[in-house]
Amino acid sequence: MTRPDLHERIKAARAERVAQGRTRARRTVTRRDGVRVEVDGRWLTEFASNDYLGLAQQFEVGATLQDGAARDGFGAGASHLITGHHAAHDGLERDIAEWLGYPRALLFGSGFLANLAVQQALLEDGDVCVQDRLNHASLLDATRLAGAKLRRYPHLDPEGALRQLKVAPEGAAMLATDGVFSMDGDVAPLRALSLVARMQQALFYVDDAHGIGVRGPEGRGSVAEARMGPAEVPLQLLTLGKALGGYGAVLVGTDDLIQHLSETARPYIYTTALPPALAAATRVAVRHARRDQWRRDKLLGLVDRFRLLAQRRGLELTASESPIQPVLCGSERNALALSAALENAGLWVPAIRPPTVPEGKARLRVTLSALHSLQDVERLVEALGRSWEAVQRIRSAVA
Ligand SMILES: *Cc1c(COP(=O)(O)O)cnc(C)c1O
């Protein structure tokens, strides 16, 4: 037999990750109170979650989850098309469609699943999906599942998108982009991309996982902020695990697209519906995300303050106005050293390394939440500045 042994292969791969310093380990949070978390017996202030509006521990949301579980039980019991579609799911879909001004919404187990579903249900062999180079992994992986051709264009480049569509004129086409980019925090040029899509008869699909709740009037997201809707963006994704503080995802779209997805998307059909209590709690989270403008205002104030102070200290930031404020570190070692120094100072910002970001672009992905205070932000920048200088000193001493 010459068949490769799987156990040998993963052992070698693990050894290589160890040699490159690219092992991954989870840290366990034992208690949490807002942005203070207890990890390995120590309380730290974290600047890394996606709970931008501070809804993950909102009292009324949590109480609704408990009430819902007492009433409807623990799980849905089945997939949506069998017997698992409950009134709470239906209500959540209606609330979100109304919030975003779309004809219909469809609830999914997660954003990753929803992205797989969209391309699997809409694209075929011979079709093309044109995507920003820095799109989320689930969008990129989805094209492979669909059997379509993936063509990527340079980050934030509508002309690049147009070129890629022009060289693939045969099959049906989708143009897909993150609304707010998850590792950089910058925003896609949505209006220009929508024009490109229209010129090329491509379906324009926006994954606004990090824009929903945070951007636009009533937190309706990046598409609404760009003053567009179903006419320009017939299908978009919002996730419920980031600014909304829970878990799951929703596609909003035109009637025909949502109908087709609900009847043909395998990652929709062959999976259990979310717990109805979770859907009920998410309805409350949506109400807060819509109404609590103070959460967005506070967040924006913190973002401005962070950028001003960080730039004064000479830290390298990205062109981001969102609560995702990465501090670029270059090498993985710099990023790891900076992260460790912050932790010593009681601040938790894990390093983000390749392959999550390109080689040489390791970073600390700082994220801000409406639950942070101005003092938290000042403390963070102070520690970042001090630690970054120390890391540089050590590097130049070694060199
Ligand atoms: C987080 C994220 C997803 C995945 O959503 P989950 O609900 O966490 O599976 C998809 N797209 C983007 C851009 C994301 O940031």
Tab-separated table of N, CA, C and O in Angstrom, residues 106 108 110-124 127-129 131 138-148 173-177 203-208 234-238 249-253 257-258 260-262 264-269:
chain	number	residue	atom	x	y	z
A	106	LEU	N	-34.638	35.161	6.104
A	106	LEU	CA	-34.547	33.723	6.351
A	106	LEU	C	-33.453	33.471	7.389
A	106	LEU	O	-32.311	33.917	7.230
A	108	PHE	N	-30.783	31.468	9.725
A	108	PHE	CA	-29.812	30.376	9.584
A	108	PHE	C	-29.121	30.076	10.911
A	108	PHE	O	-29.074	30.917	11.792
A	110	SER	N	-25.915	29.835	11.406
A	110	SER	CA	-24.761	30.715	11.610
A	110	SER	C	-24.459	31.437	10.308
A	110	SER	O	-24.959	31.063	9.239
A	111	GLY	N	-23.611	32.462	10.413
A	111	GLY	CA	-23.199	33.190	9.225
A	111	GLY	C	-22.411	32.307	8.279
A	111	GLY	O	-22.535	32.414	7.059
A	112	PHE	N	-21.610	31.442	8.832
A	112	PHE	CA	-20.806	30.547	7.990
A	112	PHE	C	-21.745	29.682	7.147
A	112	PHE	O	-21.572	29.538	5.933
A	113	LEU	N	-22.757	29.120	7.798
A	113	LEU	CA	-23.723	28.277	7.064
A	113	LEU	C	-24.482	29.085	6.014
A	113	LEU	O	-24.716	28.603	4.902
A	114	ALA	N	-24.887	30.297	6.366
A	114	ALA	CA	-25.666	31.114	5.429
A	114	ALA	C	-24.836	31.424	4.184
A	114	ALA	O	-25.344	31.399	3.061
A	115	ASN	N	-23.554	31.726	4.381
A	115	ASN	CA	-22.707	31.992	3.220
A	115	ASN	C	-22.549	30.753	2.346
A	115	ASN	O	-22.579	30.847	1.116
A	116	LEU	N	-22.400	29.609	2.965
A	116	LEU	CA	-22.330	28.373	2.171
A	116	LEU	C	-23.627	28.189	1.393
A	116	LEU	O	-23.641	27.811	0.218
A	117	ALA	N	-24.756	28.480	2.062
A	117	ALA	CA	-26.073	28.267	1.455
A	117	ALA	C	-26.277	29.135	0.218
A	117	ALA	O	-26.762	28.664	-0.813
A	118	VAL	N	-25.909	30.402	0.324
A	118	VAL	CA	-26.178	31.349	-0.770
A	118	VAL	C	-25.542	30.868	-2.074
A	118	VAL	O	-26.198	30.774	-3.111
A	119	GLN	N	-24.270	30.545	-2.007
A	119	GLN	CA	-23.592	30.190	-3.256
A	119	GLN	C	-23.984	28.795	-3.724
A	119	GLN	O	-24.172	28.559	-4.909
A	120	GLN	N	-24.154	27.869	-2.768
A	120	GLN	CA	-24.551	26.509	-3.156
A	120	GLN	C	-25.913	26.533	-3.852
A	120	GLN	O	-26.130	25.835	-4.844
A	121	ALA	N	-26.840	27.347	-3.365
A	121	ALA	CA	-28.195	27.351	-3.928
A	121	ALA	C	-28.293	28.159	-5.216
A	121	ALA	O	-29.166	27.905	-6.040
A	122	LEU	N	-27.422	29.151	-5.382
A	122	LEU	CA	-27.593	30.052	-6.528
A	122	LEU	C	-26.613	29.791	-7.664
A	122	LEU	O	-26.921	30.098	-8.816
A	123	LEU	N	-25.439	29.278	-7.359
A	123	LEU	CA	-24.418	29.133	-8.404
A	123	LEU	C	-24.249	27.674	-8.815
A	123	LEU	O	-24.498	26.758	-8.036
A	124	GLU	N	-23.813	27.500	-10.056
A	124	GLU	CA	-23.585	26.151	-10.580
A	124	GLU	C	-22.199	26.089	-11.194
A	124	GLU	O	-21.543	27.095	-11.388
A	127	ASP	N	-20.443	28.817	-13.474
A	127	ASP	CA	-20.731	30.190	-13.038
A	127	ASP	C	-19.483	30.774	-12.382
A	127	ASP	O	-18.514	30.058	-12.123
A	128	VAL	N	-19.541	32.072	-12.097
A	128	VAL	CA	-18.375	32.704	-11.482
A	128	VAL	C	-18.816	33.513	-10.256
A	128	VAL	O	-19.900	34.088	-10.232
A	129	CYS	N	-17.972	33.489	-9.225
A	129	CYS	CA	-18.180	34.354	-8.076
A	129	CYS	C	-16.970	35.264	-7.948
A	129	CYS	O	-15.842	34.797	-7.770
A	131	GLN	N	-14.950	38.125	-5.985
A	131	GLN	CA	-14.885	38.501	-4.567
A	131	GLN	C	-13.672	39.367	-4.231
A	131	GLN	O	-12.599	39.192	-4.802
A	138	SER	N	-15.637	32.221	4.964
A	138	SER	CA	-16.843	31.469	4.602
A	138	SER	C	-17.330	31.822	3.198
A	138	SER	O	-17.887	30.978	2.496
A	139	LEU	N	-17.111	33.071	2.769
A	139	LEU	CA	-17.492	33.462	1.407
A	139	LEU	C	-16.591	32.785	0.389
A	139	LEU	O	-17.040	32.341	-0.672
A	140	LEU	N	-15.324	32.723	0.708
A	140	LEU	CA	-14.360	32.119	-0.220
A	140	LEU	C	-14.585	30.612	-0.314
A	140	LEU	O	-14.648	30.047	-1.403
A	141	ASP	N	-14.764	29.971	0.833
A	141	ASP	CA	-14.981	28.518	0.841
A	141	ASP	C	-16.271	28.142	0.108
A	141	ASP	O	-16.376	27.073	-0.498
A	142	ALA	N	-17.269	29.024	0.187
A	142	ALA	CA	-18.585	28.725	-0.389
A	142	ALA	C	-18.500	28.506	-1.900
A	142	ALA	O	-19.241	27.691	-2.458
A	143	THR	N	-17.611	29.232	-2.553
A	143	THR	CA	-17.517	29.102	-4.012
A	143	THR	C	-17.085	27.684	-4.383
A	143	THR	O	-17.553	27.107	-5.359
A	144	ARG	N	-16.204	27.127	-3.575
A	144	ARG	CA	-15.751	25.762	-3.825
A	144	ARG	C	-16.913	24.775	-3.648
A	144	ARG	O	-17.097	23.875	-4.459
A	145	LEU	N	-17.704	24.980	-2.608
A	145	LEU	CA	-18.854	24.100	-2.386
A	145	LEU	C	-19.831	24.176	-3.562
A	145	LEU	O	-20.404	23.171	-3.987
A	146	ALA	N	-19.997	25.396	-4.107
A	146	ALA	CA	-20.949	25.584	-5.203
A	146	ALA	C	-20.423	24.992	-6.513
A	146	ALA	O	-21.181	24.800	-7.451
A	147	GLY	N	-19.111	24.756	-6.594
A	147	GLY	CA	-18.525	24.266	-7.842
A	147	GLY	C	-18.358	25.367	-8.873
A	147	GLY	O	-18.129	25.110	-10.045
A	148	ALA	N	-18.481	26.622	-8.440
A	148	ALA	CA	-18.319	27.750	-9.365
A	148	ALA	C	-16.851	28.169	-9.392
A	148	ALA	O	-16.035	27.696	-8.608
A	173	ALA	N	-23.269	35.169	-12.786
A	173	ALA	CA	-22.234	35.749	-11.933
A	173	ALA	C	-22.802	36.322	-10.645
A	173	ALA	O	-23.918	36.829	-10.613
A	174	MET	N	-21.988	36.208	-9.589
A	174	MET	CA	-22.283	36.861	-8.329
A	174	MET	C	-21.079	37.719	-7.975
A	174	MET	O	-19.938	37.315	-8.182
A	175	LEU	N	-21.358	38.926	-7.465
A	175	LEU	CA	-20.301	39.785	-6.937
A	175	LEU	C	-20.525	39.846	-5.434
A	175	LEU	O	-21.593	40.286	-4.981
A	176	ALA	N	-19.552	39.364	-4.655
A	176	ALA	CA	-19.752	39.249	-3.204
A	176	ALA	C	-18.676	40.019	-2.456
A	176	ALA	O	-17.489	39.936	-2.784
A	177	THR	N	-19.112	40.763	-1.444
A	177	THR	CA	-18.136	41.491	-0.618
A	177	THR	C	-18.583	41.544	0.842
A	177	THR	O	-19.783	41.524	1.128
A	203	LEU	N	-25.288	39.214	-9.654
A	203	LEU	CA	-26.047	39.413	-8.426
A	203	LEU	C	-25.104	39.991	-7.367
A	203	LEU	O	-24.048	39.432	-7.093
A	204	PHE	N	-25.499	41.108	-6.770
A	204	PHE	CA	-24.643	41.756	-5.779
A	204	PHE	C	-25.043	41.265	-4.388
A	204	PHE	O	-26.185	41.431	-3.968
A	205	TYR	N	-24.097	40.659	-3.699
A	205	TYR	CA	-24.346	40.067	-2.383
A	205	TYR	C	-23.407	40.691	-1.363
A	205	TYR	O	-22.185	40.678	-1.555
A	206	VAL	N	-23.957	41.254	-0.289
A	206	VAL	CA	-23.138	41.910	0.733
A	206	VAL	C	-23.263	41.150	2.055
A	206	VAL	O	-24.366	40.896	2.542
A	207	ASP	N	-22.128	40.763	2.610
A	207	ASP	CA	-22.062	40.131	3.927
A	207	ASP	C	-21.730	41.229	4.930
A	207	ASP	O	-20.597	41.688	5.009
A	208	ASP	N	-22.739	41.672	5.669
A	208	ASP	CA	-22.544	42.810	6.570
A	208	ASP	C	-22.455	42.382	8.035
A	208	ASP	O	-22.959	43.073	8.941
A	234	PRO	N	-29.818	42.890	-3.821
A	234	PRO	CA	-30.999	42.031	-3.676
A	234	PRO	C	-30.877	40.986	-2.576
A	234	PRO	O	-31.887	40.402	-2.170
A	235	LEU	N	-29.654	40.788	-2.084
A	235	LEU	CA	-29.468	39.785	-1.040
A	235	LEU	C	-28.348	40.236	-0.115
A	235	LEU	O	-27.279	40.631	-0.578
A	236	GLN	N	-28.601	40.222	1.188
A	236	GLN	CA	-27.499	40.511	2.113
A	236	GLN	C	-27.612	39.651	3.362
A	236	GLN	O	-28.673	39.151	3.714
A	237	LEU	N	-26.435	39.517	3.995
A	237	LEU	CA	-26.329	38.701	5.206
A	237	LEU	C	-26.070	39.580	6.414
A	237	LEU	O	-25.246	40.495	6.362
A	238	LEU	N	-26.798	39.305	7.488
A	238	LEU	CA	-26.395	39.871	8.762
A	238	LEU	C	-26.246	38.722	9.749
A	238	LEU	O	-26.977	37.738	9.669
A	249	ALA	N	-27.720	33.727	12.123
A	249	ALA	CA	-27.582	34.681	11.025
A	249	ALA	C	-28.893	34.762	10.260
A	249	ALA	O	-29.718	33.860	10.331
A	250	VAL	N	-29.061	35.855	9.541
A	250	VAL	CA	-30.276	36.051	8.757
A	250	VAL	C	-29.897	36.567	7.374
A	250	VAL	O	-29.068	37.470	7.254
A	251	LEU	N	-30.512	35.971	6.338
A	251	LEU	CA	-30.393	36.531	4.994
A	251	LEU	C	-31.638	37.361	4.759
A	251	LEU	O	-32.754	36.907	5.044
A	252	VAL	N	-31.471	38.573	4.230
A	252	VAL	CA	-32.631	39.335	3.786
A	252	VAL	C	-32.517	39.481	2.284
A	252	VAL	O	-31.419	39.628	1.737
A	253	GLY	N	-33.662	39.416	1.595
A	253	GLY	CA	-33.603	39.487	0.145
A	253	GLY	C	-34.955	39.627	-0.486
A	253	GLY	O	-35.981	39.752	0.206
A	257	LEU	N	-35.593	35.239	-4.373
A	257	LEU	CA	-34.316	34.702	-3.879
A	257	LEU	C	-34.524	33.933	-2.572
A	257	LEU	O	-34.007	32.818	-2.399
A	258	ILE	N	-35.269	34.521	-1.637
A	258	ILE	CA	-35.466	33.874	-0.335
A	258	ILE	C	-36.267	32.581	-0.504
A	258	ILE	O	-35.971	31.548	0.117
A	260	HIS	N	-36.338	30.637	-3.114
A	260	HIS	CA	-35.446	29.636	-3.707
A	260	HIS	C	-34.490	29.069	-2.648
A	260	HIS	O	-34.295	27.850	-2.555
A	261	LEU	N	-33.914	29.963	-1.844
A	261	LEU	CA	-32.980	29.507	-0.813
A	261	LEU	C	-33.668	28.581	0.192
A	261	LEU	O	-33.126	27.538	0.573
A	262	SER	N	-34.873	28.949	0.591
A	262	SER	CA	-35.539	28.168	1.639
A	262	SER	C	-35.918	26.774	1.135
A	262	SER	O	-36.113	25.861	1.931
A	264	THR	N	-34.090	25.149	-1.452
A	264	THR	CA	-33.000	24.400	-2.107
A	264	THR	C	-31.652	24.448	-1.399
A	264	THR	O	-30.769	23.663	-1.740
A	265	ALA	N	-31.466	25.359	-0.450
A	265	ALA	CA	-30.130	25.494	0.139
A	265	ALA	C	-29.879	24.362	1.143
A	265	ALA	O	-30.566	24.266	2.171
A	266	ARG	N	-28.912	23.546	0.865
A	266	ARG	CA	-28.658	22.386	1.729
A	266	ARG	C	-28.263	22.795	3.154
A	266	ARG	O	-28.718	22.172	4.114
A	267	PRO	N	-27.430	23.854	3.345
A	267	PRO	CA	-27.108	24.258	4.723
A	267	PRO	C	-28.298	24.899	5.450
A	267	PRO	O	-28.189	25.256	6.615
A	268	TYR	N	-29.419	25.060	4.752
A	268	TYR	CA	-30.646	25.484	5.419
A	268	TYR	C	-31.525	24.277	5.738
A	268	TYR	O	-32.075	24.161	6.836
A	269	ILE	N	-31.639	23.395	4.764
A	269	ILE	CA	-32.601	22.290	4.870
A	269	ILE	C	-32.148	21.206	5.849
A	269	ILE	O	-32.940	20.707	6.647
